[in-house]
Short mmCIF file of C-alpha atoms and ligand atoms in Angstrom, two decimals:
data_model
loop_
_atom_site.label_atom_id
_atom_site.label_comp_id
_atom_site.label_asym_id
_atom_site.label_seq_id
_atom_site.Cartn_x
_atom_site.Cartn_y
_atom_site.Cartn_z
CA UNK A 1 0.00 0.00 0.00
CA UNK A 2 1.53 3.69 -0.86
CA UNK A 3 2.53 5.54 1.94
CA UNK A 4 3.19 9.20 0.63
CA UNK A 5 2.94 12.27 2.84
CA UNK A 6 0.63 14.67 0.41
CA UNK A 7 -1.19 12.10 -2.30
CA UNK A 8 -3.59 15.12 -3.49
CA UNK A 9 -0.90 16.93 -3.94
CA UNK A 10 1.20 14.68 -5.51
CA UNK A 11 -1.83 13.95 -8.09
CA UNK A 12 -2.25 17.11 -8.64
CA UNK A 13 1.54 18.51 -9.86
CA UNK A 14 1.39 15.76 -12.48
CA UNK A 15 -2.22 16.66 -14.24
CA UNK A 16 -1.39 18.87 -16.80
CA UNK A 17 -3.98 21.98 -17.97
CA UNK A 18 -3.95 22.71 -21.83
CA UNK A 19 -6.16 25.11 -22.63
CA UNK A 20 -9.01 25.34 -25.49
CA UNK A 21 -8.86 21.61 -26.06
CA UNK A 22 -10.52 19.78 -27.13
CA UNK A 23 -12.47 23.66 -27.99
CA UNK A 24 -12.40 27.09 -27.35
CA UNK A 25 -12.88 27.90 -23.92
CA UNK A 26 -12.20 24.46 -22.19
CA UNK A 27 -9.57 23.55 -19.87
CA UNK A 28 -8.65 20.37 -20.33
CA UNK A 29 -7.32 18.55 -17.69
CA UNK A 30 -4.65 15.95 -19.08
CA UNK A 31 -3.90 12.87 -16.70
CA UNK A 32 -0.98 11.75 -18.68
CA UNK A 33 2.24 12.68 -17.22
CA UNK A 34 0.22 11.00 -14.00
CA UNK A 35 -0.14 8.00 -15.71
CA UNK A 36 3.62 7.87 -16.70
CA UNK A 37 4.48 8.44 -13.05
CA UNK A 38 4.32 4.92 -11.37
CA UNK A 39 4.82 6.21 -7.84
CA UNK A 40 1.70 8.99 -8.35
CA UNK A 41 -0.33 5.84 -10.64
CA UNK A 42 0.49 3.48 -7.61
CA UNK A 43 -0.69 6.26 -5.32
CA UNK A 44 -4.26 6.90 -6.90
CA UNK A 45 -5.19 3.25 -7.48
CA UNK A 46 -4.30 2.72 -3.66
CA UNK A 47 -6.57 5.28 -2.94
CA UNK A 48 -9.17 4.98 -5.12
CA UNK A 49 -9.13 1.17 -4.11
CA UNK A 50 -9.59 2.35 -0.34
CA UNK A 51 -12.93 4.31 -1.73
CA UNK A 52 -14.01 0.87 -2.75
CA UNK A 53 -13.70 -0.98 0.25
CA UNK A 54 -15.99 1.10 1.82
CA UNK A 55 -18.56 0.88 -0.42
CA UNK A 56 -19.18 -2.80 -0.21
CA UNK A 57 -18.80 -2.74 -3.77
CA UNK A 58 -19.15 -6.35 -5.84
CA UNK A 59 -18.07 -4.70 -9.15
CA UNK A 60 -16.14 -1.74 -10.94
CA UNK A 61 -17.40 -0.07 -13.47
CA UNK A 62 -14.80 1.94 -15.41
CA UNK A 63 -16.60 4.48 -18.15
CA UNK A 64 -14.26 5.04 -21.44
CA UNK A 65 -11.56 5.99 -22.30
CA UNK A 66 -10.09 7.14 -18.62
CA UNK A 67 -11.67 5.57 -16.58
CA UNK A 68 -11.13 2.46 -18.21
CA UNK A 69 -7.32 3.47 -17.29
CA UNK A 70 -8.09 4.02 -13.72
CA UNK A 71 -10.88 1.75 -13.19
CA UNK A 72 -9.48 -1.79 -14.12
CA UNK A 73 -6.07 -1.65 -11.82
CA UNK A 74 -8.73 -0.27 -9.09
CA UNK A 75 -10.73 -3.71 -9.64
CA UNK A 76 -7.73 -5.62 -9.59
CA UNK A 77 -6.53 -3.77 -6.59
CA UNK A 78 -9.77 -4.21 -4.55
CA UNK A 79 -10.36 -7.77 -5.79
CA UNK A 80 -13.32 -6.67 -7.46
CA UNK A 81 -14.55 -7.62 -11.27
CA UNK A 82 -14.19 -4.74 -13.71
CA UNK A 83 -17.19 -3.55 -15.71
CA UNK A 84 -16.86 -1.54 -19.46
CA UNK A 85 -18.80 1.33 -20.07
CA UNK A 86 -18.39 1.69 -23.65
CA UNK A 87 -18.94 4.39 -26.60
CA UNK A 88 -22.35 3.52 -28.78
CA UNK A 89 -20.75 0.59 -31.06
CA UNK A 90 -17.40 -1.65 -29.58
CA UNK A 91 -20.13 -4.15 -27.73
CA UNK A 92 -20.06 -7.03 -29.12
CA UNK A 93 -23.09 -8.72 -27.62
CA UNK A 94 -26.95 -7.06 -25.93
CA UNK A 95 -26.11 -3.77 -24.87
CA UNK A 96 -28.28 -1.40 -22.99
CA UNK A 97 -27.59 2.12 -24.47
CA UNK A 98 -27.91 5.74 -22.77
CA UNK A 99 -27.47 9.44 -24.68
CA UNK A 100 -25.86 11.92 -23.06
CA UNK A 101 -24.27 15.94 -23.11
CA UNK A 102 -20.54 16.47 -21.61
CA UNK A 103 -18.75 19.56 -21.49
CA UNK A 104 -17.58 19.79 -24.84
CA UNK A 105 -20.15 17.51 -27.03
CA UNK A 106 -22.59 15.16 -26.73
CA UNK A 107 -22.50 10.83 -26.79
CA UNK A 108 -24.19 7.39 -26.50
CA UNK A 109 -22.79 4.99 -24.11
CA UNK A 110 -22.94 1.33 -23.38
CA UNK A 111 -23.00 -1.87 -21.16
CA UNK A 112 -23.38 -5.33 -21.94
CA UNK A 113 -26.71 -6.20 -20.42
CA UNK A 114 -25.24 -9.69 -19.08
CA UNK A 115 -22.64 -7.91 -16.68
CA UNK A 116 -24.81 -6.55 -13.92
CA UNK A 117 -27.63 -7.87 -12.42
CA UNK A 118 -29.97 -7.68 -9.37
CA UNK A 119 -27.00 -7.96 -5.93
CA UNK A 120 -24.75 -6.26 -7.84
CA UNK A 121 -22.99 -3.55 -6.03
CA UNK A 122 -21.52 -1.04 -8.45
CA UNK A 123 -18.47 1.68 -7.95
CA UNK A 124 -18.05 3.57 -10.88
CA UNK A 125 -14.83 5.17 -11.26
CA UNK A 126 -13.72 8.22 -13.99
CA UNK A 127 -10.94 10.74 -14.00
CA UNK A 128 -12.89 13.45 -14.57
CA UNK A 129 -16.47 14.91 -13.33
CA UNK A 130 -17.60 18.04 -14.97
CA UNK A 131 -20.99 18.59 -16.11
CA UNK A 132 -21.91 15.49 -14.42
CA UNK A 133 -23.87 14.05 -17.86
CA UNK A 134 -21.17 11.13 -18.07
CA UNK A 135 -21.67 10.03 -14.73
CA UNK A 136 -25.60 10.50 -14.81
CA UNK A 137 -26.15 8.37 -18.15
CA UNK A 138 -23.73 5.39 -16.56
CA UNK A 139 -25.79 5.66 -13.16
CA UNK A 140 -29.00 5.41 -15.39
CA UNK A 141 -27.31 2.41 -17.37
CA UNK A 142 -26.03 0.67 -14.22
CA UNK A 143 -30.05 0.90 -12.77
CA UNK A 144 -31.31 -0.03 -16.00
CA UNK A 145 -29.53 -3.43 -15.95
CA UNK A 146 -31.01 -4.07 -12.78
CA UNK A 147 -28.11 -3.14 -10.25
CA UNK A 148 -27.12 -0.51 -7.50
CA UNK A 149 -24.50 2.19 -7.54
CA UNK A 150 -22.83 2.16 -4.49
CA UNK A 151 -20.72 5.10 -4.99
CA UNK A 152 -18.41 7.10 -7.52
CA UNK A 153 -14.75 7.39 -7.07
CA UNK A 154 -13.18 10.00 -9.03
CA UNK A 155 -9.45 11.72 -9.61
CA UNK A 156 -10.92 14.99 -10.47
CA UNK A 157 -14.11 17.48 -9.70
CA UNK A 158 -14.31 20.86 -11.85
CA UNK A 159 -16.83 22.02 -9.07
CA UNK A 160 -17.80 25.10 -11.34
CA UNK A 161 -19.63 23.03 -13.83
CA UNK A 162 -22.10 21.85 -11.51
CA UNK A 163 -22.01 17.67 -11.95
CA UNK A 164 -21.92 16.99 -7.84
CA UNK A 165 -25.27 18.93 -7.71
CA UNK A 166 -26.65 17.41 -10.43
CA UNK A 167 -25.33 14.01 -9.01
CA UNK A 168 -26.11 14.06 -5.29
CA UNK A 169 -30.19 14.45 -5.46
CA UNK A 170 -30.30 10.93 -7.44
CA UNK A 171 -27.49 9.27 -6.02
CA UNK A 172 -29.87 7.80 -2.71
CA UNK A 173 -27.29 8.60 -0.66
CA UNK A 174 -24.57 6.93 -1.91
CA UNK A 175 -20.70 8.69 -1.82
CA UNK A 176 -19.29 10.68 -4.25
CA UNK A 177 -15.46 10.83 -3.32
CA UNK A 178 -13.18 13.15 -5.74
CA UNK A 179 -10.00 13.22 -4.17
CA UNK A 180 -9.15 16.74 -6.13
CA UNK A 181 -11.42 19.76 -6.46
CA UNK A 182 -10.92 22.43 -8.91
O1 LIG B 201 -18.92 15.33 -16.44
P1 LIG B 201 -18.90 15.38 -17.92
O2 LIG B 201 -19.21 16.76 -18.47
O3 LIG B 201 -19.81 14.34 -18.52
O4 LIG B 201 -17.43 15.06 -18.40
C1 LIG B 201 -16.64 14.06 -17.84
C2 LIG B 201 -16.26 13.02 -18.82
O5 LIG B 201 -15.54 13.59 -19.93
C3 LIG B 201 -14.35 12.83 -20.15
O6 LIG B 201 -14.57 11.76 -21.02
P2 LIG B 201 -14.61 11.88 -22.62
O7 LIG B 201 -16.04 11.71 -23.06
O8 LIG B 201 -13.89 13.09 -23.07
O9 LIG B 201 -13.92 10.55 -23.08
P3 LIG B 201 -12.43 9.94 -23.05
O10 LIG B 201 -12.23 9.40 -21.67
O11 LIG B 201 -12.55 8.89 -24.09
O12 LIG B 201 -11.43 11.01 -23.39
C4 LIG B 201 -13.99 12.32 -18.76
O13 LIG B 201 -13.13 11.21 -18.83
C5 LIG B 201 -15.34 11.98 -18.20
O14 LIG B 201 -15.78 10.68 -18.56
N1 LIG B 202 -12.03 19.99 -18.71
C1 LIG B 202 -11.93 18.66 -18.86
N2 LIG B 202 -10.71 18.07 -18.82
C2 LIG B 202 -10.59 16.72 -18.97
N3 LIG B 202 -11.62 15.92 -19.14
C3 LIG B 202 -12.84 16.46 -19.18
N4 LIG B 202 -14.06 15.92 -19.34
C4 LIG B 202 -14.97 16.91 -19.33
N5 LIG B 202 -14.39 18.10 -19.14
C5 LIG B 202 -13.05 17.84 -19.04
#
């Protein structure tokens, strides 16, 4: 287990802003040179891993591309199965689909219908929560198929764009743990 004096702000000094992309006006926050750093990578699966554990979660769900990234070494870490959240179209088999606005556009995402079921605890993890409409279309996916979110782990809030307000009032209570706010 990583035992580092500041984590946050570890995390933090290795997300990168570049600004207008992927358009004008957006800061994007870029979690590569985190990624490429395994004592800061080891350091945010540890800890998003510790979010799990006190969620009773059964399964991760990672939503793509990121949190696919972050989400499966989380599973692995907490001894949990991982779950895809795809883009409309890479599914092979039944998918449930859900539509959805982000900051900068607007998508479809997916789940094979199979994966989650009635019992099913779910932790959904992402890098990123702005607007809040990725999270809200995977929590709608996630019921859909029958199961419960027990909680979101994320690396990153931008608080200004609202999604934790628009997430809280239908989450039932369950945690919403960024470990960074912006
Ligand atoms: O809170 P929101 O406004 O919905 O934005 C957050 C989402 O946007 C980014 O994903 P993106 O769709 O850019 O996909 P990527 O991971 O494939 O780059 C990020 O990884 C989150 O999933
Ligand atoms: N500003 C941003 N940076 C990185 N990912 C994002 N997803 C939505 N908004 C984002």
């Amino acid at each position: 287990m990583t035992e580092l004096a500041n984590i946050p702000e570890l995390l933090a000094s290795r997300i990168r802003d570049v600004a207008d992309y992927p358009e004008p006006g957006v800061m994007f926050k870029d979690i590569t040179p985190l990624l490429a750093d395994p004592v800061a990578f080891t350091a945010l699966t540890d800890t998003l891993a510790q979010a799990a554990a006190g969620t009773r979660a059964t399964k991760v769900v990672g939503l793509e591309a990121r949190g696919f990234i972050l989400g499966a070494p989380v599973a692995v870490r907490a001894g949990l199965g991982f779950i895809p959240v795809r883009k409309a179209g890479k599914l092979p088999g039944a998918t449930l689909s859900q539509a959805y606005d982000l900051e900068y556009g607007s998508a479809e995402i997916e789940v094979h219908a199979e994966d989650l079921a009635a019992g099913d605890r779910v932790l959904i993890v992402d890098d990123v929560l702005a607007t809040g409409g990725t999270a809200e279309a995977a929590i709608q996916l996630i019921r859909r198929a029958g199961a419960e979110v027990c909680g979101l782990a994320i690396l990153m809030e931008l608080g200004f764009l609202g999604g934790r307000a628009r997430l809280e009032p239908i989450l039932d209570g369950a945690p919403l743990e960024a470990l960074l706010q912006v």
